[in-house]
Coordinates of N, CA and C in Angstrom, one line a residue:
Chain A
D861 N 11.3 -3.6 14.5 CA 10.9 -4.3 13.4 C 9.8 -5.4 13.4
A862 N 9.8 -5.8 12.5 CA 8.9 -7.0 12.0 C 9.8 -8.3 13.5
G863 N 8.8 -9.1 13.7 CA 9.0 -10.2 13.9 C 9.1 -11.5 13.1
I864 N 10.6 -11.6 12.1 CA 10.3 -13.1 10.9 C 11.9 -13.2 11.4
T865 N 11.9 -14.3 11.3 CA 12.9 -14.9 11.9 C 13.2 -16.1 11.2
Q866 N 14.0 -16.2 10.5 CA 14.4 -17.4 8.9 C 15.4 -18.2 9.8
S867 N 15.1 -19.7 9.3 CA 16.0 -20.6 9.9 C 16.6 -21.9 8.4
P868 N 17.3 -22.3 8.4 CA 18.9 -21.7 9.2 C 19.1 -20.3 8.1
R869 N 20.3 -19.8 8.7 CA 20.6 -18.6 7.7 C 21.7 -19.0 6.9
H870 N 22.3 -20.0 7.1 CA 22.8 -20.2 5.9 C 23.0 -21.7 5.9
K871 N 23.3 -22.5 4.7 CA 23.2 -24.2 4.9 C 24.0 -24.5 3.2
V872 N 24.6 -25.4 3.6 CA 25.1 -25.8 2.4 C 24.9 -28.0 2.5
T873 N 24.5 -27.9 1.0 CA 24.3 -29.2 1.2 C 24.3 -29.7 -0.6
E874 N 24.0 -31.2 -0.4 CA 24.0 -31.7 -1.5 C 23.5 -32.1 -2.9
T875 N 23.4 -31.9 -4.2 CA 22.4 -32.6 -4.8 C 21.7 -33.6 -4.4
G876 N 20.4 -33.6 -4.4 CA 19.5 -34.5 -4.1 C 19.2 -34.8 -2.4
T877 N 19.4 -34.3 -1.9 CA 19.1 -34.3 -0.2 C 18.1 -33.1 -0.1
P878 N 17.5 -33.6 0.4 CA 16.0 -32.6 0.8 C 16.5 -31.3 1.7
V879 N 15.7 -30.9 1.9 CA 16.0 -29.3 2.7 C 14.6 -28.4 3.2
T880 N 14.3 -28.3 4.3 CA 13.8 -27.1 4.7 C 14.2 -25.9 5.7
L881 N 13.3 -25.2 4.8 CA 13.7 -23.8 5.2 C 12.7 -23.2 6.6
R882 N 12.3 -22.7 7.3 CA 11.8 -22.4 8.8 C 11.5 -21.0 8.3
C883 N 10.2 -20.6 8.5 CA 10.1 -18.9 8.6 C 8.8 -18.9 9.8
H884 N 9.7 -18.1 10.8 CA 8.7 -17.7 12.2 C 8.6 -16.4 12.2
Q885 N 7.2 -16.3 12.4 CA 7.1 -14.6 12.8 C 6.5 -14.6 13.8
T886 N 6.0 -13.3 14.5 CA 5.5 -13.2 16.0 C 4.5 -12.4 15.8
E887 N 4.1 -11.7 14.8 CA 2.8 -10.9 14.1 C 1.9 -11.0 14.1
N888 N 1.8 -11.9 14.1 CA 0.5 -12.8 13.8 C -0.8 -12.0 12.1
H889 N 0.9 -12.1 11.3 CA -0.2 -11.5 10.3 C -0.4 -12.8 9.3
R890 N -1.5 -12.4 8.3 CA -2.5 -13.8 7.9 C -1.3 -14.6 7.2
Y891 N -1.2 -13.2 5.7 CA 0.0 -13.9 4.5 C 1.5 -14.2 4.7
M892 N 1.9 -15.0 4.5 CA 3.4 -15.0 4.4 C 3.3 -15.8 3.0
Y893 N 4.9 -15.7 2.8 CA 5.2 -15.8 1.1 C 7.1 -16.3 1.2
W894 N 7.3 -17.0 0.6 CA 9.1 -17.1 0.3 C 8.9 -16.8 -1.2
Y895 N 10.0 -15.8 -1.4 CA 10.5 -15.6 -2.3 C 12.2 -15.9 -2.7
R896 N 12.6 -16.3 -4.5 CA 14.2 -16.6 -4.3 C 14.8 -15.1 -5.0
Q897 N 15.9 -15.4 -4.3 CA 16.7 -13.9 -4.9 C 17.5 -14.6 -6.1
D898 N 17.5 -14.3 -7.2 CA 18.9 -14.2 -8.2 C 19.2 -13.6 -9.1
P899 N 20.2 -13.2 -9.2 CA 21.4 -12.5 -10.2 C 20.1 -12.2 -11.8
G900 N 19.9 -10.7 -12.1 CA 19.2 -10.7 -13.3 C 17.8 -11.1 -13.2
H901 N 17.4 -11.4 -12.2 CA 15.8 -12.2 -11.9 C 15.4 -11.0 -10.7
G902 N 15.7 -10.5 -9.8 CA 15.1 -10.1 -8.6 C 15.1 -11.0 -7.5
L903 N 13.6 -10.6 -7.4 CA 12.8 -11.5 -6.1 C 11.9 -12.0 -7.2
R904 N 11.4 -13.5 -6.7 CA 10.4 -14.0 -7.7 C 9.7 -15.2 -6.5
L905 N 8.7 -14.9 -6.3 CA 7.8 -15.2 -5.8 C 7.7 -17.3 -5.6
I906 N 8.2 -17.5 -4.9 CA 7.8 -19.5 -4.9 C 6.4 -19.9 -4.2
H907 N 6.3 -19.7 -3.0 CA 5.0 -20.0 -3.1 C 4.7 -19.1 -2.0
Y908 N 3.1 -18.9 -1.7 CA 2.4 -17.8 -0.4 C 1.5 -18.8 -0.1
S909 N 1.3 -18.0 1.1 CA 0.1 -19.0 2.2 C -0.8 -17.4 2.8
Y910 N -2.2 -17.7 2.4 CA -3.3 -16.8 2.5 C -3.9 -17.6 3.8
G911 N -3.2 -17.9 4.5 CA -3.7 -18.8 6.4 C -3.6 -19.8 6.5
V912 N -4.1 -20.7 7.9 CA -2.9 -22.2 8.1 C -4.0 -23.1 7.3
K913 N -3.0 -23.7 7.0 CA -3.0 -24.5 6.1 C -3.5 -24.5 4.0
D914 N -4.0 -23.1 4.0 CA -4.2 -22.4 2.8 C -3.1 -21.8 2.2
T915 N -2.4 -22.9 0.9 CA -1.4 -22.1 0.5 C -1.2 -22.5 -1.3
D916 N -0.9 -21.6 -2.0 CA -0.4 -21.8 -3.8 C 0.8 -21.2 -4.3
K917 N 1.0 -21.6 -5.5 CA 1.8 -21.5 -5.9 C 1.9 -20.5 -6.4
G918 N 3.3 -20.1 -6.4 CA 3.7 -18.6 -7.3 C 4.4 -18.9 -8.7
E919 N 5.5 -17.8 -8.5 CA 6.0 -17.8 -10.5 C 6.7 -19.2 -10.2
V920 N 7.3 -19.2 -9.4 CA 8.7 -20.6 -9.6 C 8.3 -21.3 -8.4
S921 N 7.6 -22.0 -8.8 CA 6.9 -23.2 -7.7 C 7.4 -24.5 -7.8
D922 N 8.3 -24.6 -9.2 CA 9.0 -26.4 -9.2 C 10.3 -26.7 -8.9
G923 N 9.3 -27.7 -8.0 CA 10.6 -28.6 -6.8 C 10.5 -27.7 -5.7
Y924 N 9.8 -26.8 -5.1 CA 9.3 -26.9 -4.2 C 8.3 -26.9 -3.4
S925 N 7.6 -27.2 -2.6 CA 6.5 -27.6 -1.8 C 6.9 -26.8 -0.4
V926 N 5.5 -26.3 0.2 CA 5.4 -25.7 1.7 C 4.3 -26.3 2.4
S927 N 4.2 -25.8 3.6 CA 3.6 -26.1 4.7 C 3.2 -24.7 5.7
R928 N 1.7 -25.1 6.0 CA 1.8 -23.9 7.2 C 0.8 -24.9 8.2
S929 N 1.0 -25.2 9.2 CA 0.3 -25.7 10.2 C -0.3 -24.9 11.1
K930 N 0.3 -23.3 11.6 CA -0.3 -22.9 12.3 C 0.2 -21.3 12.1
T931 N -0.3 -20.3 12.2 CA -0.2 -19.1 11.7 C 1.2 -18.7 11.7
E932 N 1.8 -18.7 12.8 CA 3.1 -18.4 13.1 C 4.6 -19.2 12.3
D933 N 4.0 -20.0 11.1 CA 5.5 -20.6 11.1 C 4.9 -21.2 9.8
F934 N 5.7 -20.8 8.7 CA 5.5 -21.1 7.3 C 6.9 -22.0 6.8
L935 N 6.9 -23.2 6.5 CA 8.1 -23.9 5.7 C 8.0 -23.9 4.0
L936 N 9.2 -24.0 3.9 CA 9.7 -24.3 2.2 C 10.7 -25.2 2.2
T937 N 10.0 -26.3 1.4 CA 10.7 -27.3 1.6 C 11.3 -28.1 0.3
L938 N 12.7 -28.5 -0.2 CA 13.3 -28.4 -1.3 C 13.0 -30.0 -1.1
E939 N 12.3 -30.4 -1.7 CA 12.6 -32.4 -1.4 C 13.4 -32.8 -2.3
S940 N 14.2 -32.6 -2.9 CA 15.4 -33.4 -3.7 C 16.2 -32.2 -4.4
A941 N 17.1 -31.5 -3.3 CA 17.7 -29.9 -3.9 C 18.4 -30.0 -5.3
T942 N 18.6 -29.2 -6.1 CA 19.3 -29.2 -7.4 C 20.5 -27.9 -7.4
S943 N 21.1 -28.1 -8.2 CA 22.4 -26.9 -8.0 C 20.7 -25.7 -8.3
S944 N 20.4 -25.7 -9.2 CA 19.6 -24.5 -9.8 C 19.0 -23.8 -8.8
Q945 N 18.9 -24.6 -7.2 CA 18.0 -24.2 -6.8 C 18.9 -23.5 -5.3
T946 N 20.6 -23.3 -5.9 CA 21.4 -22.3 -5.0 C 20.8 -20.6 -4.8
S947 N 20.7 -20.2 -3.9 CA 19.9 -19.1 -4.0 C 19.7 -18.6 -2.7
V948 N 19.3 -17.3 -2.8 CA 19.3 -16.5 -0.9 C 17.9 -16.4 -1.2
Y949 N 17.0 -17.2 -0.2 CA 15.5 -16.9 0.2 C 15.1 -16.3 0.9
F950 N 14.2 -15.6 0.6 CA 13.3 -14.5 1.5 C 12.1 -15.0 1.9
C951 N 11.6 -15.1 3.1 CA 10.5 -15.1 3.7 C 9.7 -13.3 3.7
A952 N 8.2 -13.4 3.6 CA 7.8 -12.0 4.1 C 6.3 -12.2 4.5
I953 N 6.3 -11.4 5.5 CA 5.0 -11.3 6.0 C 3.8 -9.9 5.7
S954 N 2.8 -10.0 6.0 CA 1.8 -9.2 5.4 C 0.7 -9.1 6.2
E955 N -0.4 -8.1 6.5 CA -1.9 -8.5 6.6 C -2.4 -7.8 5.4
S956 N -3.6 -8.2 5.6 CA -4.4 -8.1 4.9 C -5.4 -6.5 5.1
W957 N -5.7 -6.0 4.0 CA -6.5 -4.6 4.2 C -7.8 -4.9 4.8
S958 N -8.6 -5.9 4.7 CA -9.4 -5.8 6.1 C -9.4 -6.4 6.8
S959 N -8.0 -6.0 7.4 CA -7.3 -6.4 8.9 C -6.7 -5.1 9.4
G960 N -6.3 -4.2 8.8 CA -6.2 -2.9 8.6 C -4.8 -2.9 8.0
G961 N -3.9 -3.4 7.4 CA -2.9 -3.6 7.1 C -2.9 -3.0 5.6
T962 N -1.9 -3.0 5.1 CA -1.7 -1.6 4.2 C -1.3 -3.0 2.8
G963 N -1.2 -4.2 3.0 CA -0.6 -5.3 1.9 C 1.3 -5.0 2.1
E964 N 1.7 -4.1 2.9 CA 3.0 -3.6 2.8 C 3.9 -5.5 3.6
L965 N 5.0 -5.5 2.4 CA 5.6 -6.7 3.1 C 6.7 -6.4 3.9
F966 N 7.1 -7.0 5.1 CA 8.2 -7.5 5.8 C 8.8 -8.5 5.4
F967 N 10.2 -8.3 5.6 CA 10.9 -9.4 4.8 C 11.5 -9.7 5.8
G968 N 11.9 -11.4 6.0 CA 13.1 -11.7 7.1 C 14.6 -11.1 6.6
E969 N 15.6 -11.8 6.8 CA 17.2 -11.5 6.6 C 17.3 -12.1 5.7
G970 N 16.8 -13.4 5.4 CA 17.2 -14.4 3.7 C 17.6 -15.7 4.9
S971 N 18.0 -16.3 3.8 CA 18.3 -17.6 4.0 C 19.4 -18.0 2.8
R972 N 20.8 -18.4 3.2 CA 21.1 -18.6 1.6 C 21.5 -19.9 1.6
L973 N 21.2 -20.7 0.6 CA 21.3 -22.2 0.5 C 22.1 -22.6 -0.7
T974 N 23.3 -23.1 -0.2 CA 24.3 -23.7 -1.9 C 23.9 -25.1 -2.0
V975 N 23.4 -25.3 -2.9 CA 23.4 -26.8 -3.0 C 24.9 -27.3 -4.7
L976 N 25.8 -28.3 -3.5 CA 26.4 -28.4 -4.6 C 26.3 -29.7 -5.5
Chain B
I1041 N 1.2 -13.8 -14.8 CA 2.2 -13.1 -14.2 C 2.4 -11.9 -14.7
L1042 N 2.3 -10.6 -13.6 CA 2.2 -9.0 -14.2 C 3.8 -8.8 -14.4
N1043 N 3.8 -7.9 -16.0 CA 4.8 -7.3 -16.4 C 5.1 -6.2 -16.1
V1044 N 5.7 -6.0 -15.2 CA 6.8 -5.3 -14.1 C 8.0 -4.5 -14.9
E1045 N 7.8 -3.2 -15.4 CA 9.7 -3.1 -16.1 C 9.8 -1.4 -15.0
Q1046 N 11.2 -1.6 -14.9 CA 11.8 -0.4 -13.8 C 12.6 0.2 -14.8
S1047 N 13.2 1.2 -14.9 CA 14.0 2.2 -15.7 C 15.1 3.1 -14.8
P1048 N 15.9 3.7 -15.0 CA 16.8 2.3 -16.0 C 17.2 1.4 -15.0
Q1049 N 18.0 0.4 -15.4 CA 18.4 -0.3 -14.8 C 19.6 -0.3 -13.7
S1050 N 20.3 0.7 -13.8 CA 21.6 1.1 -13.1 C 21.7 2.3 -13.4
L1051 N 22.4 3.0 -11.8 CA 22.5 4.6 -12.2 C 23.6 5.0 -11.4
H1052 N 24.2 5.5 -11.9 CA 25.5 5.9 -10.8 C 25.5 7.7 -11.0
V1053 N 24.9 8.2 -9.6 CA 25.5 9.8 -9.5 C 26.5 10.1 -8.8
Q1054 N 26.2 11.7 -9.0 CA 27.0 12.3 -7.7 C 26.2 12.5 -6.2
E1055 N 27.2 12.5 -5.1 CA 26.4 13.2 -4.2 C 25.9 14.5 -4.1
G1056 N 24.6 14.7 -4.0 CA 24.1 16.1 -4.2 C 22.9 15.9 -5.8
D1057 N 23.5 15.2 -6.5 CA 22.5 15.4 -7.1 C 20.8 14.4 -7.0
S1058 N 20.2 15.7 -7.6 CA 18.9 14.6 -7.8 C 18.4 13.8 -8.9
T1059 N 17.7 12.9 -8.7 CA 17.7 11.5 -9.4 C 15.9 11.1 -9.7
N1060 N 15.9 10.5 -10.3 CA 14.7 9.9 -10.8 C 14.3 8.1 -11.3
F1061 N 13.7 7.5 -11.0 CA 13.3 6.2 -11.7 C 11.5 6.0 -12.1
T1062 N 11.9 5.1 -13.2 CA 10.6 5.2 -13.3 C 10.0 3.0 -13.4
C1063 N 8.5 3.5 -12.8 CA 8.1 1.8 -12.5 C 6.9 2.0 -13.9
S1064 N 7.2 0.7 -14.4 CA 5.8 0.8 -15.5 C 5.3 -0.7 -15.1
F1065 N 3.3 -0.3 -15.0 CA 2.9 -1.8 -14.5 C 1.7 -1.8 -15.6
P1066 N 1.2 -2.8 -14.8 CA -0.4 -2.8 -16.1 C -1.2 -1.8 -15.3
S1067 N -1.8 -1.1 -16.0 CA -3.4 0.0 -15.4 C -4.3 -0.8 -15.5
S1068 N -4.5 -2.1 -15.8 CA -6.1 -3.0 -16.0 C -6.4 -3.0 -14.7
N1069 N -7.1 -3.3 -13.4 CA -7.3 -4.1 -12.4 C -6.4 -3.3 -11.7
F1070 N -6.0 -2.5 -11.2 CA -4.7 -1.6 -10.7 C -5.5 -1.3 -9.2
Y1071 N -5.2 -1.6 -8.2 CA -5.5 -1.1 -6.7 C -4.4 -0.3 -6.0
A1072 N -3.1 -1.0 -6.0 CA -1.7 -0.3 -5.6 C -0.7 -0.7 -6.1
L1073 N -0.1 0.3 -5.9 CA 1.8 -0.1 -6.4 C 2.4 0.3 -4.8
H1074 N 3.5 -0.9 -4.9 CA 4.6 -0.4 -3.8 C 5.9 0.0 -4.4
W1075 N 6.4 0.3 -3.5 CA 8.1 0.8 -3.7 C 8.6 0.4 -2.3
Y1076 N 9.9 -0.4 -3.0 CA 10.9 -1.0 -1.7 C 12.3 -0.5 -1.7
R1077 N 12.7 -0.3 -0.6 CA 14.6 0.1 -0.8 C 14.8 -1.0 -0.6
W1078 N 16.2 -1.6 -1.4 CA 17.0 -2.6 -0.9 C 18.7 -2.9 -0.9
E1079 N 18.9 -2.7 0.0 CA 20.3 -2.4 0.7 C 21.5 -3.7 0.2
T1080 N 22.3 -3.4 0.0 CA 23.2 -4.7 -0.2 C 23.5 -5.6 0.7
A1081 N 23.1 -6.7 1.1 CA 23.5 -7.5 2.2 C 22.3 -7.2 3.1
K1082 N 21.2 -6.7 2.8 CA 19.7 -6.7 3.8 C 19.4 -7.0 3.1
S1083 N 17.6 -6.5 4.0 CA 16.3 -7.5 3.3 C 15.4 -6.4 2.8
P1084 N 14.9 -6.0 1.8 CA 14.0 -5.2 1.0 C 13.3 -4.5 2.2
E1085 N 12.9 -3.2 2.3 CA 12.0 -2.5 3.3 C 11.5 -1.3 2.5
A1086 N 10.0 -1.6 2.9 CA 9.0 -0.5 2.4 C 9.2 0.9 2.6
L1087 N 9.1 1.7 0.9 CA 9.4 2.8 1.6 C 7.9 3.2 1.3
F1088 N 6.9 3.0 -0.2 CA 5.4 3.3 0.1 C 4.9 2.5 -0.6
V1089 N 3.0 2.4 -0.3 CA 2.4 1.9 -0.7 C 1.2 3.3 -1.2
M1090 N 1.2 2.8 -3.0 CA 0.0 4.5 -3.4 C -0.7 3.4 -3.8
T1091 N -1.5 3.9 -3.8 CA -3.3 3.5 -4.0 C -4.2 4.7 -4.9
L1092 N -3.7 6.0 -4.9 CA -4.7 6.6 -5.6 C -4.2 7.3 -7.3
N1093 N -4.4 7.4 -8.2 CA -4.0 8.3 -9.3 C -3.9 9.4 -8.6
G1094 N -2.8 9.9 -9.2 CA -2.3 11.1 -8.8 C -1.9 11.2 -7.7
D1095 N -1.6 10.3 -6.4 CA -1.0 10.1 -5.5 C 0.2 10.8 -5.4
E1096 N 0.9 11.5 -4.0 CA 2.3 11.4 -4.3 C 2.1 11.7 -2.6
K1097 N 3.5 10.3 -2.0 CA 4.1 9.9 -1.0 C 5.3 10.8 -0.7
K1098 N 6.0 11.0 0.3 CA 7.4 11.6 1.0 C 7.5 11.0 1.8
K1099 N 9.3 10.7 1.9 CA 9.8 10.5 2.7 C 11.1 10.9 3.3
G1100 N 10.7 11.9 4.0 CA 12.5 12.6 3.9 C 12.7 13.6 2.2
R1101 N 14.2 12.9 1.5 CA 13.9 13.2 0.7 C 13.6 12.2 -0.9
I1102 N 12.8 11.7 -0.1 CA 12.6 10.5 -1.5 C 10.8 10.8 -1.6
S1103 N 10.5 10.5 -3.0 CA 9.0 11.0 -3.0 C 8.8 10.4 -4.5
A1104 N 7.3 9.9 -4.6 CA 6.7 9.2 -5.4 C 5.4 9.9 -5.7
T1105 N 5.6 9.5 -7.2 CA 4.1 9.7 -7.9 C 3.1 8.5 -8.7
L1106 N 2.3 8.6 -8.9 CA 1.2 7.5 -9.1 C 0.5 8.2 -10.4
N1107 N 0.8 7.5 -11.5 CA -0.6 7.5 -12.5 C -1.0 6.1 -12.9
T1108 N -2.5 6.0 -12.2 CA -2.4 4.4 -12.4 C -3.5 4.6 -14.0
K1109 N -3.9 5.8 -14.6 CA -4.8 5.5 -16.1 C -3.2 5.0 -16.7
E1110 N -2.4 5.5 -17.0 CA -1.6 5.1 -17.8 C 0.0 4.0 -17.6
G1111 N -0.6 3.4 -16.4 CA 0.3 2.8 -15.7 C 1.8 3.2 -15.3
Y1112 N 2.2 3.8 -14.4 CA 3.3 4.1 -14.6 C 3.6 4.7 -12.9
S1113 N 4.9 4.8 -12.5 CA 5.4 5.3 -11.2 C 6.3 6.1 -11.1
Y1114 N 6.8 7.1 -10.2 CA 8.1 7.8 -10.5 C 8.0 7.7 -9.2
L1115 N 9.8 7.6 -8.8 CA 10.3 7.6 -7.5 C 11.2 8.8 -8.0
Y1116 N 11.6 9.6 -7.0 CA 12.3 10.8 -6.9 C 13.2 10.7 -5.7
I1117 N 14.4 11.2 -5.8 CA 15.6 11.4 -4.7 C 15.9 12.4 -4.9
K1118 N 16.1 13.7 -3.9 CA 16.6 14.9 -4.3 C 17.5 15.2 -3.0
G1119 N 18.9 15.4 -4.1 CA 20.4 15.5 -2.9 C 20.5 14.4 -2.7
S1120 N 21.1 13.2 -3.8 CA 20.9 11.9 -3.2 C 22.5 12.3 -2.2
Q1121 N 22.4 11.0 -1.6 CA 23.3 10.6 -0.3 C 24.3 9.5 -0.8
P1122 N 25.3 8.9 -0.2 CA 25.6 8.0 0.1 C 24.9 6.6 0.3
E1123 N 24.4 7.2 1.5 CA 23.5 6.3 1.9 C 22.1 5.9 1.2
D1124 N 21.7 6.5 -0.1 CA 21.0 6.4 -0.2 C 21.1 5.4 -1.6
S1125 N 22.4 4.3 -2.1 CA 22.6 4.0 -2.5 C 22.0 2.5 -2.3
A1126 N 21.5 1.7 -3.2 CA 20.3 0.8 -3.0 C 19.9 0.1 -4.0
T1127 N 19.2 -0.7 -4.1 CA 18.0 -1.1 -5.5 C 16.6 -0.8 -5.2
Y1128 N 16.5 0.2 -5.9 CA 14.7 0.2 -5.5 C 13.6 -0.1 -6.6
L1129 N 13.0 -1.2 -5.7 CA 12.2 -2.1 -6.2 C 10.8 -1.5 -6.2
C1130 N 9.5 -2.0 -7.2 CA 8.1 -1.2 -7.1 C 7.6 -2.8 -7.8
A1131 N 6.2 -2.3 -7.0 CA 5.9 -4.0 -7.3 C 4.4 -3.3 -7.1
P1132 N 3.4 -4.1 -8.5 CA 1.7 -4.0 -7.8 C 1.6 -5.6 -7.1
P1133 N 0.7 -5.2 -6.5 CA 0.3 -6.3 -6.1 C -0.9 -7.4 -6.2
S1134 N -1.3 -8.5 -6.1 CA -2.0 -9.1 -6.5 C -2.9 -10.4 -6.1
R1135 N -3.7 -11.3 -6.1 CA -4.0 -12.0 -5.0 C -3.6 -12.1 -3.7
Y1136 N -4.1 -11.6 -2.7 CA -3.4 -12.1 -1.5 C -2.6 -11.3 -1.2
S1137 N -2.2 -9.9 -1.6 CA -1.1 -8.9 -1.7 C -0.1 -9.9 -1.8
T1138 N 0.2 -10.9 -3.0 CA 1.6 -11.1 -3.7 C 1.9 -10.0 -4.5
L1139 N 3.1 -9.9 -4.2 CA 4.1 -9.2 -5.1 C 4.9 -9.3 -6.3
T1140 N 4.5 -8.9 -7.3 CA 5.2 -9.3 -8.6 C 6.3 -8.0 -8.5
F1141 N 7.2 -8.2 -8.6 CA 8.4 -7.4 -8.1 C 8.9 -7.3 -9.9
G1142 N 9.1 -5.6 -10.3 CA 10.8 -5.2 -10.9 C 11.6 -5.8 -10.5
K1143 N 12.6 -5.9 -11.7 CA 14.1 -6.3 -11.9 C 14.6 -5.4 -10.8
G1144 N 13.8 -4.0 -10.7 CA 14.5 -3.1 -10.0 C 15.9 -2.0 -10.8
T1145 N 16.1 -0.9 -10.0 CA 17.0 0.2 -10.4 C 18.1 0.2 -9.0
M1146 N 19.2 -0.4 -9.6 CA 20.4 -0.1 -9.0 C 20.9 1.1 -8.9
L1147 N 20.9 2.2 -7.7 CA 21.4 3.1 -7.9 C 22.6 3.2 -6.7
L1148 N 24.1 4.0 -7.3 CA 25.1 4.3 -6.8 C 25.4 5.6 -6.5
V1149 N 25.6 6.0 -5.4 CA 26.1 7.5 -4.9 C 27.4 8.1 -4.4
S1150 N 28.1 8.1 -5.5 CA 29.4 8.6 -5.3 C 30.1 9.9 -4.3
P1151 N 30.7 9.7 -3.2 CA 30.9 10.9 -2.3 C 31.4 12.1 -3.2

């Protein structure tokens, strides 16, 4: 299994509080992603990173920020959590085609966030 | 945002039945199509990464075909088993291998 660890795995917080989810990989893959899972919407991309300090927005980036200060860690921050951000968050990694990868995504186990 | 359509939305079959699903995607600027299997309470796992028109991939009882010119892919499961129950997702990659997932086909296989 790809070495991907998400933390925390479960969190309950209150509206307006900041929340940071961490994704840690031991595979040295270049690309990292944050997705959220919602009923009726499937998996939607929040933000992604294509290298250290290189990030970009995905489909549903409003209300989220990310940082990647080293290859192995990709942080997702909700500056002021809202109830609409209650979801299951998945981190994923992949290796670029130029580095011999296929672009296949390897997913972490997910972080369930509840905003009350 | 790519428009990815999967059908049917859900499917309920009996053990031993064979089944297939469809994934439709934009055919312009195509370079790959991913299929993932997602069991309840687990994380999605890749089944196939397909790149060539006419490509056919197989893993056990599961196989997939690809038509890049018309923008569709079929996933087949031969002799479905209860352990095949899952949501099957397809996704064409974009810049930096970002995937735009379809909403998936939820398969339930009854014993």
